[in-house]
Amino acid sequence: MPSRDARDAQPPAPSPGALQDAALLRRLLRAKDRMDAASHEAWPVRRLAEVSGVSEAYFARSFKRAFGLPPHRYLLTRRIERAIALLRDTGMSITDIAYSTGWESLGTFGRIFRDITGRSPGAMRVEARASMPQAGGVPACVMKAAQRPDLSIAVLEKRRRMATGTVRPSTKEES
């Protein structure tokens, strides 16, 4: 029987819902990396499953188990994160930002942006630029992580809860 110190030094057992297959995880990471590199492109589950070399249903289940979000929600967080960075760091018009981050409709971009962040793109730009002197020399990657939208619940579910007054819009920076 191992000594008490040896037992304490062992890594904790993975949670029951954790993904155990390393080969599958590498395939899922390949799809996730592709989404990160080209978040402005359309990434239907069919295309992601092809990148991963698994069936669509298996991909969707496995991706959510591995990363905690369905693929569509993950893509939304990346698009909104990129839009926030462009609003903060560039003089691009909101329309140009919407199209360059993968939205096909300015109205859809504005509605979903507000649902996720709690602010309109214009209000977010004003707020982000007003807080820039406070940010000083904070690297862009740290700013992105701090302002990453929280999509632990679906946008439509969040909208429904807001209508009933059971949840307010949030991002990780408010947590």
PDB file of C-alpha atoms in Angstrom:
ATOM      1  CA  MET A   1       0.000   0.000   0.000  1.00  0.00           C
ATOM      2  CA  PRO A   2       1.440   3.426  -0.926  1.00  0.00           C
ATOM      3  CA  SER A   3       2.463   5.736   1.863  1.00  0.00           C
ATOM      4  CA  ARG A   4       0.168   8.563   2.890  1.00  0.00           C
ATOM      5  CA  ASP A   5       2.500  11.120   1.252  1.00  0.00           C
ATOM      6  CA  ALA A   6       2.464   9.184  -2.045  1.00  0.00           C
ATOM      7  CA  ARG A   7      -1.354   9.060  -2.023  1.00  0.00           C
ATOM      8  CA  ASP A   8      -1.571  12.789  -1.288  1.00  0.00           C
ATOM      9  CA  ALA A   9       0.878  13.600  -4.110  1.00  0.00           C
ATOM     10  CA  GLN A  10      -1.235  11.849  -6.776  1.00  0.00           C
ATOM     11  CA  PRO A  11      -3.293  14.121  -9.001  1.00  0.00           C
ATOM     12  CA  PRO A  12      -6.996  14.196  -8.230  1.00  0.00           C
ATOM     13  CA  ALA A  13      -9.217  11.863 -10.194  1.00  0.00           C
ATOM     14  CA  PRO A  14     -10.915  13.596 -13.131  1.00  0.00           C
ATOM     15  CA  SER A  15     -14.531  14.565 -12.716  1.00  0.00           C
ATOM     16  CA  PRO A  16     -17.056  12.060 -14.094  1.00  0.00           C
ATOM     17  CA  GLY A  17     -17.979  14.409 -16.965  1.00  0.00           C
ATOM     18  CA  ALA A  18     -14.371  15.105 -18.024  1.00  0.00           C
ATOM     19  CA  LEU A  19     -13.191  14.029 -21.426  1.00  0.00           C
ATOM     20  CA  GLN A  20     -10.753  11.111 -21.089  1.00  0.00           C
ATOM     21  CA  ASP A  21      -9.742  10.359 -24.689  1.00  0.00           C
ATOM     22  CA  ALA A  22      -6.519  12.286 -25.468  1.00  0.00           C
ATOM     23  CA  ALA A  23      -6.774  11.633 -29.218  1.00  0.00           C
ATOM     24  CA  LEU A  24     -10.315  13.002 -29.310  1.00  0.00           C
ATOM     25  CA  LEU A  25      -9.277  16.022 -27.254  1.00  0.00           C
ATOM     26  CA  ARG A  26      -6.509  16.776 -29.775  1.00  0.00           C
ATOM     27  CA  ARG A  27      -9.075  16.591 -32.582  1.00  0.00           C
ATOM     28  CA  LEU A  28     -11.431  18.906 -30.704  1.00  0.00           C
ATOM     29  CA  LEU A  29      -8.577  21.326 -30.052  1.00  0.00           C
ATOM     30  CA  ARG A  30      -7.828  21.331 -33.780  1.00  0.00           C
ATOM     31  CA  ALA A  31     -11.413  22.447 -34.474  1.00  0.00           C
ATOM     32  CA  LYS A  32     -11.279  24.996 -31.646  1.00  0.00           C
ATOM     33  CA  ASP A  33      -8.005  26.410 -33.005  1.00  0.00           C
ATOM     34  CA  ARG A  34      -9.557  26.734 -36.461  1.00  0.00           C
ATOM     35  CA  MET A  35     -12.492  28.659 -34.979  1.00  0.00           C
ATOM     36  CA  ASP A  36     -10.093  30.921 -33.068  1.00  0.00           C
ATOM     37  CA  ALA A  37      -8.004  31.620 -36.170  1.00  0.00           C
ATOM     38  CA  ALA A  38     -11.010  32.394 -38.394  1.00  0.00           C
ATOM     39  CA  SER A  39     -13.882  33.323 -36.095  1.00  0.00           C
ATOM     40  CA  HIS A  40     -15.276  35.580 -38.815  1.00  0.00           C
ATOM     41  CA  GLU A  41     -16.056  32.529 -40.974  1.00  0.00           C
ATOM     42  CA  ALA A  42     -19.153  30.356 -40.765  1.00  0.00           C
ATOM     43  CA  TRP A  43     -18.474  27.293 -38.607  1.00  0.00           C
ATOM     44  CA  PRO A  44     -21.475  24.970 -38.729  1.00  0.00           C
ATOM     45  CA  VAL A  45     -21.149  21.784 -36.684  1.00  0.00           C
ATOM     46  CA  ARG A  46     -20.837  19.798 -39.913  1.00  0.00           C
ATOM     47  CA  ARG A  47     -17.661  21.692 -40.866  1.00  0.00           C
ATOM     48  CA  LEU A  48     -16.192  21.401 -37.363  1.00  0.00           C
ATOM     49  CA  ALA A  49     -16.939  17.687 -37.265  1.00  0.00           C
ATOM     50  CA  GLU A  50     -15.116  17.255 -40.596  1.00  0.00           C
ATOM     51  CA  VAL A  51     -12.077  19.075 -39.174  1.00  0.00           C
ATOM     52  CA  SER A  52     -12.181  16.756 -36.149  1.00  0.00           C
ATOM     53  CA  GLY A  53     -12.877  13.595 -38.114  1.00  0.00           C
ATOM     54  CA  VAL A  54     -15.934  12.570 -36.073  1.00  0.00           C
ATOM     55  CA  SER A  55     -19.700  12.597 -36.577  1.00  0.00           C
ATOM     56  CA  GLU A  56     -21.653  15.830 -36.046  1.00  0.00           C
ATOM     57  CA  ALA A  57     -23.575  14.603 -32.994  1.00  0.00           C
ATOM     58  CA  TYR A  58     -20.474  13.123 -31.378  1.00  0.00           C
ATOM     59  CA  PHE A  59     -18.517  16.303 -32.044  1.00  0.00           C
ATOM     60  CA  ALA A  60     -21.183  18.554 -30.491  1.00  0.00           C
ATOM     61  CA  ARG A  61     -21.472  16.393 -27.355  1.00  0.00           C
ATOM     62  CA  SER A  62     -17.727  15.985 -26.966  1.00  0.00           C
ATOM     63  CA  PHE A  63     -16.945  19.674 -27.529  1.00  0.00           C
ATOM     64  CA  LYS A  64     -19.393  20.730 -24.835  1.00  0.00           C
ATOM     65  CA  ARG A  65     -18.014  18.118 -22.439  1.00  0.00           C
ATOM     66  CA  ALA A  66     -14.420  19.169 -23.107  1.00  0.00           C
ATOM     67  CA  PHE A  67     -14.808  22.955 -23.074  1.00  0.00           C
ATOM     68  CA  GLY A  68     -18.015  23.587 -21.129  1.00  0.00           C
ATOM     69  CA  LEU A  69     -19.790  25.382 -23.987  1.00  0.00           C
ATOM     70  CA  PRO A  70     -21.444  24.202 -27.175  1.00  0.00           C
ATOM     71  CA  PRO A  71     -19.446  25.090 -30.322  1.00  0.00           C
ATOM     72  CA  HIS A  72     -21.866  27.835 -31.390  1.00  0.00           C
ATOM     73  CA  ARG A  73     -21.640  29.603 -28.029  1.00  0.00           C
ATOM     74  CA  TYR A  74     -17.869  29.321 -28.047  1.00  0.00           C
ATOM     75  CA  LEU A  75     -17.793  30.962 -31.481  1.00  0.00           C
ATOM     76  CA  LEU A  76     -20.089  33.740 -30.228  1.00  0.00           C
ATOM     77  CA  THR A  77     -17.711  34.503 -27.357  1.00  0.00           C
ATOM     78  CA  ARG A  78     -14.796  34.791 -29.786  1.00  0.00           C
ATOM     79  CA  ARG A  79     -16.727  37.061 -32.149  1.00  0.00           C
ATOM     80  CA  ILE A  80     -17.926  39.343 -29.359  1.00  0.00           C
ATOM     81  CA  GLU A  81     -14.462  39.369 -27.785  1.00  0.00           C
ATOM     82  CA  ARG A  82     -12.950  40.430 -31.124  1.00  0.00           C
ATOM     83  CA  ALA A  83     -15.662  43.067 -31.649  1.00  0.00           C
ATOM     84  CA  ILE A  84     -14.954  44.565 -28.201  1.00  0.00           C
ATOM     85  CA  ALA A  85     -11.239  44.763 -29.032  1.00  0.00           C
ATOM     86  CA  LEU A  86     -11.965  46.468 -32.365  1.00  0.00           C
ATOM     87  CA  LEU A  87     -14.378  48.906 -30.721  1.00  0.00           C
ATOM     88  CA  ARG A  88     -11.760  49.755 -28.117  1.00  0.00           C
ATOM     89  CA  ASP A  89      -8.644  49.866 -30.294  1.00  0.00           C
ATOM     90  CA  THR A  90      -9.706  51.069 -33.747  1.00  0.00           C
ATOM     91  CA  GLY A  91     -11.702  53.796 -35.398  1.00  0.00           C
ATOM     92  CA  MET A  92     -13.592  51.319 -37.602  1.00  0.00           C
ATOM     93  CA  SER A  93     -17.300  51.950 -37.955  1.00  0.00           C
ATOM     94  CA  ILE A  94     -19.628  49.642 -36.054  1.00  0.00           C
ATOM     95  CA  THR A  95     -20.957  48.335 -39.359  1.00  0.00           C
ATOM     96  CA  ASP A  96     -17.446  47.423 -40.530  1.00  0.00           C
ATOM     97  CA  ILE A  97     -16.735  45.752 -37.188  1.00  0.00           C
ATOM     98  CA  ALA A  98     -19.946  43.726 -37.431  1.00  0.00           C
ATOM     99  CA  TYR A  99     -19.094  42.410 -40.884  1.00  0.00           C
ATOM    100  CA  SER A 100     -15.399  41.827 -40.145  1.00  0.00           C
ATOM    101  CA  THR A 101     -16.252  39.711 -37.097  1.00  0.00           C
ATOM    102  CA  GLY A 102     -18.520  37.402 -39.077  1.00  0.00           C
ATOM    103  CA  TRP A 103     -22.014  38.847 -38.696  1.00  0.00           C
ATOM    104  CA  GLU A 104     -24.189  38.965 -41.796  1.00  0.00           C
ATOM    105  CA  SER A 105     -26.579  41.529 -40.363  1.00  0.00           C
ATOM    106  CA  LEU A 106     -25.866  44.709 -38.417  1.00  0.00           C
ATOM    107  CA  GLY A 107     -29.171  44.311 -36.561  1.00  0.00           C
ATOM    108  CA  THR A 108     -28.338  40.789 -35.423  1.00  0.00           C
ATOM    109  CA  PHE A 109     -24.868  41.900 -34.328  1.00  0.00           C
ATOM    110  CA  GLY A 110     -26.277  44.789 -32.288  1.00  0.00           C
ATOM    111  CA  ARG A 111     -29.002  42.703 -30.661  1.00  0.00           C
ATOM    112  CA  ILE A 112     -26.756  39.800 -29.708  1.00  0.00           C
ATOM    113  CA  PHE A 113     -23.939  42.141 -28.632  1.00  0.00           C
ATOM    114  CA  ARG A 114     -26.350  43.903 -26.270  1.00  0.00           C
ATOM    115  CA  ASP A 115     -27.793  40.617 -25.012  1.00  0.00           C
ATOM    116  CA  ILE A 116     -24.333  39.324 -24.165  1.00  0.00           C
ATOM    117  CA  THR A 117     -22.582  42.432 -22.861  1.00  0.00           C
ATOM    118  CA  GLY A 118     -25.536  44.453 -21.590  1.00  0.00           C
ATOM    119  CA  ARG A 119     -24.444  47.443 -23.701  1.00  0.00           C
ATOM    120  CA  SER A 120     -24.837  48.547 -27.284  1.00  0.00           C
ATOM    121  CA  PRO A 121     -21.686  48.511 -29.424  1.00  0.00           C
ATOM    122  CA  GLY A 122     -21.592  52.325 -29.377  1.00  0.00           C
ATOM    123  CA  ALA A 123     -21.921  52.478 -25.599  1.00  0.00           C
ATOM    124  CA  MET A 124     -19.236  49.814 -25.255  1.00  0.00           C
ATOM    125  CA  ARG A 125     -16.886  51.873 -27.449  1.00  0.00           C
ATOM    126  CA  VAL A 126     -17.416  55.003 -25.344  1.00  0.00           C
ATOM    127  CA  GLU A 127     -16.932  53.067 -22.098  1.00  0.00           C
ATOM    128  CA  ALA A 128     -13.851  51.205 -23.335  1.00  0.00           C
ATOM    129  CA  ARG A 129     -12.167  54.362 -24.590  1.00  0.00           C
ATOM    130  CA  ALA A 130     -12.968  56.220 -21.376  1.00  0.00           C
ATOM    131  CA  SER A 131     -11.269  53.494 -19.333  1.00  0.00           C
ATOM    132  CA  MET A 132      -8.203  53.227 -21.622  1.00  0.00           C
ATOM    133  CA  PRO A 133      -5.997  55.601 -19.590  1.00  0.00           C
ATOM    134  CA  GLN A 134      -6.700  53.453 -16.515  1.00  0.00           C
ATOM    135  CA  ALA A 135      -5.641  50.323 -18.395  1.00  0.00           C
ATOM    136  CA  GLY A 136      -2.214  51.808 -19.071  1.00  0.00           C
ATOM    137  CA  GLY A 137       0.187  49.147 -20.298  1.00  0.00           C
ATOM    138  CA  VAL A 138      -2.117  46.160 -19.862  1.00  0.00           C
ATOM    139  CA  PRO A 139      -1.476  43.694 -22.713  1.00  0.00           C
ATOM    140  CA  ALA A 140      -4.305  43.177 -25.179  1.00  0.00           C
ATOM    141  CA  CYS A 141      -4.518  39.440 -24.366  1.00  0.00           C
ATOM    142  CA  VAL A 142      -5.144  40.250 -20.690  1.00  0.00           C
ATOM    143  CA  MET A 143      -7.784  42.830 -21.626  1.00  0.00           C
ATOM    144  CA  LYS A 144      -9.509  40.265 -23.876  1.00  0.00           C
ATOM    145  CA  ALA A 145      -9.554  37.657 -21.128  1.00  0.00           C
ATOM    146  CA  ALA A 146     -10.903  40.137 -18.587  1.00  0.00           C
ATOM    147  CA  GLN A 147     -13.642  41.298 -20.940  1.00  0.00           C
ATOM    148  CA  ARG A 148     -14.524  37.845 -22.306  1.00  0.00           C
ATOM    149  CA  PRO A 149     -18.310  37.498 -22.390  1.00  0.00           C
ATOM    150  CA  ASP A 150     -19.891  34.910 -20.132  1.00  0.00           C
ATOM    151  CA  LEU A 151     -22.064  32.605 -22.202  1.00  0.00           C
ATOM    152  CA  SER A 152     -22.691  29.924 -19.623  1.00  0.00           C
ATOM    153  CA  ILE A 153     -26.359  30.197 -20.597  1.00  0.00           C
ATOM    154  CA  ALA A 154     -27.711  30.576 -24.118  1.00  0.00           C
ATOM    155  CA  VAL A 155     -28.463  34.069 -25.412  1.00  0.00           C
ATOM    156  CA  LEU A 156     -32.151  33.267 -25.873  1.00  0.00           C
ATOM    157  CA  GLU A 157     -32.346  31.864 -22.327  1.00  0.00           C
ATOM    158  CA  LYS A 158     -30.613  34.971 -20.982  1.00  0.00           C
ATOM    159  CA  ARG A 159     -33.088  37.162 -22.896  1.00  0.00           C
ATOM    160  CA  ARG A 160     -36.011  35.171 -21.454  1.00  0.00           C
ATOM    161  CA  ARG A 161     -34.654  35.474 -17.909  1.00  0.00           C
ATOM    162  CA  MET A 162     -34.062  39.210 -18.335  1.00  0.00           C
ATOM    163  CA  ALA A 163     -37.672  39.633 -19.420  1.00  0.00           C
ATOM    164  CA  THR A 164     -38.847  37.936 -16.238  1.00  0.00           C
ATOM    165  CA  GLY A 165     -36.306  39.825 -14.130  1.00  0.00           C
ATOM    166  CA  THR A 166     -34.423  36.753 -12.903  1.00  0.00           C
ATOM    167  CA  VAL A 167     -31.007  37.617 -14.370  1.00  0.00           C
ATOM    168  CA  ARG A 168     -29.159  40.739 -15.421  1.00  0.00           C
ATOM    169  CA  PRO A 169     -26.631  40.927 -18.251  1.00  0.00           C
ATOM    170  CA  SER A 170     -23.108  40.068 -17.180  1.00  0.00           C
ATOM    171  CA  THR A 171     -19.578  39.592 -18.352  1.00  0.00           C
ATOM    172  CA  LYS A 172     -16.707  38.027 -16.500  1.00  0.00           C
ATOM    173  CA  GLU A 173     -15.365  41.450 -15.564  1.00  0.00           C
ATOM    174  CA  GLU A 174     -18.476  42.069 -13.435  1.00  0.00           C
ATOM    175  CA  SER A 175     -18.122  38.752 -11.596  1.00  0.00           C
TER     176      SER A 175
END
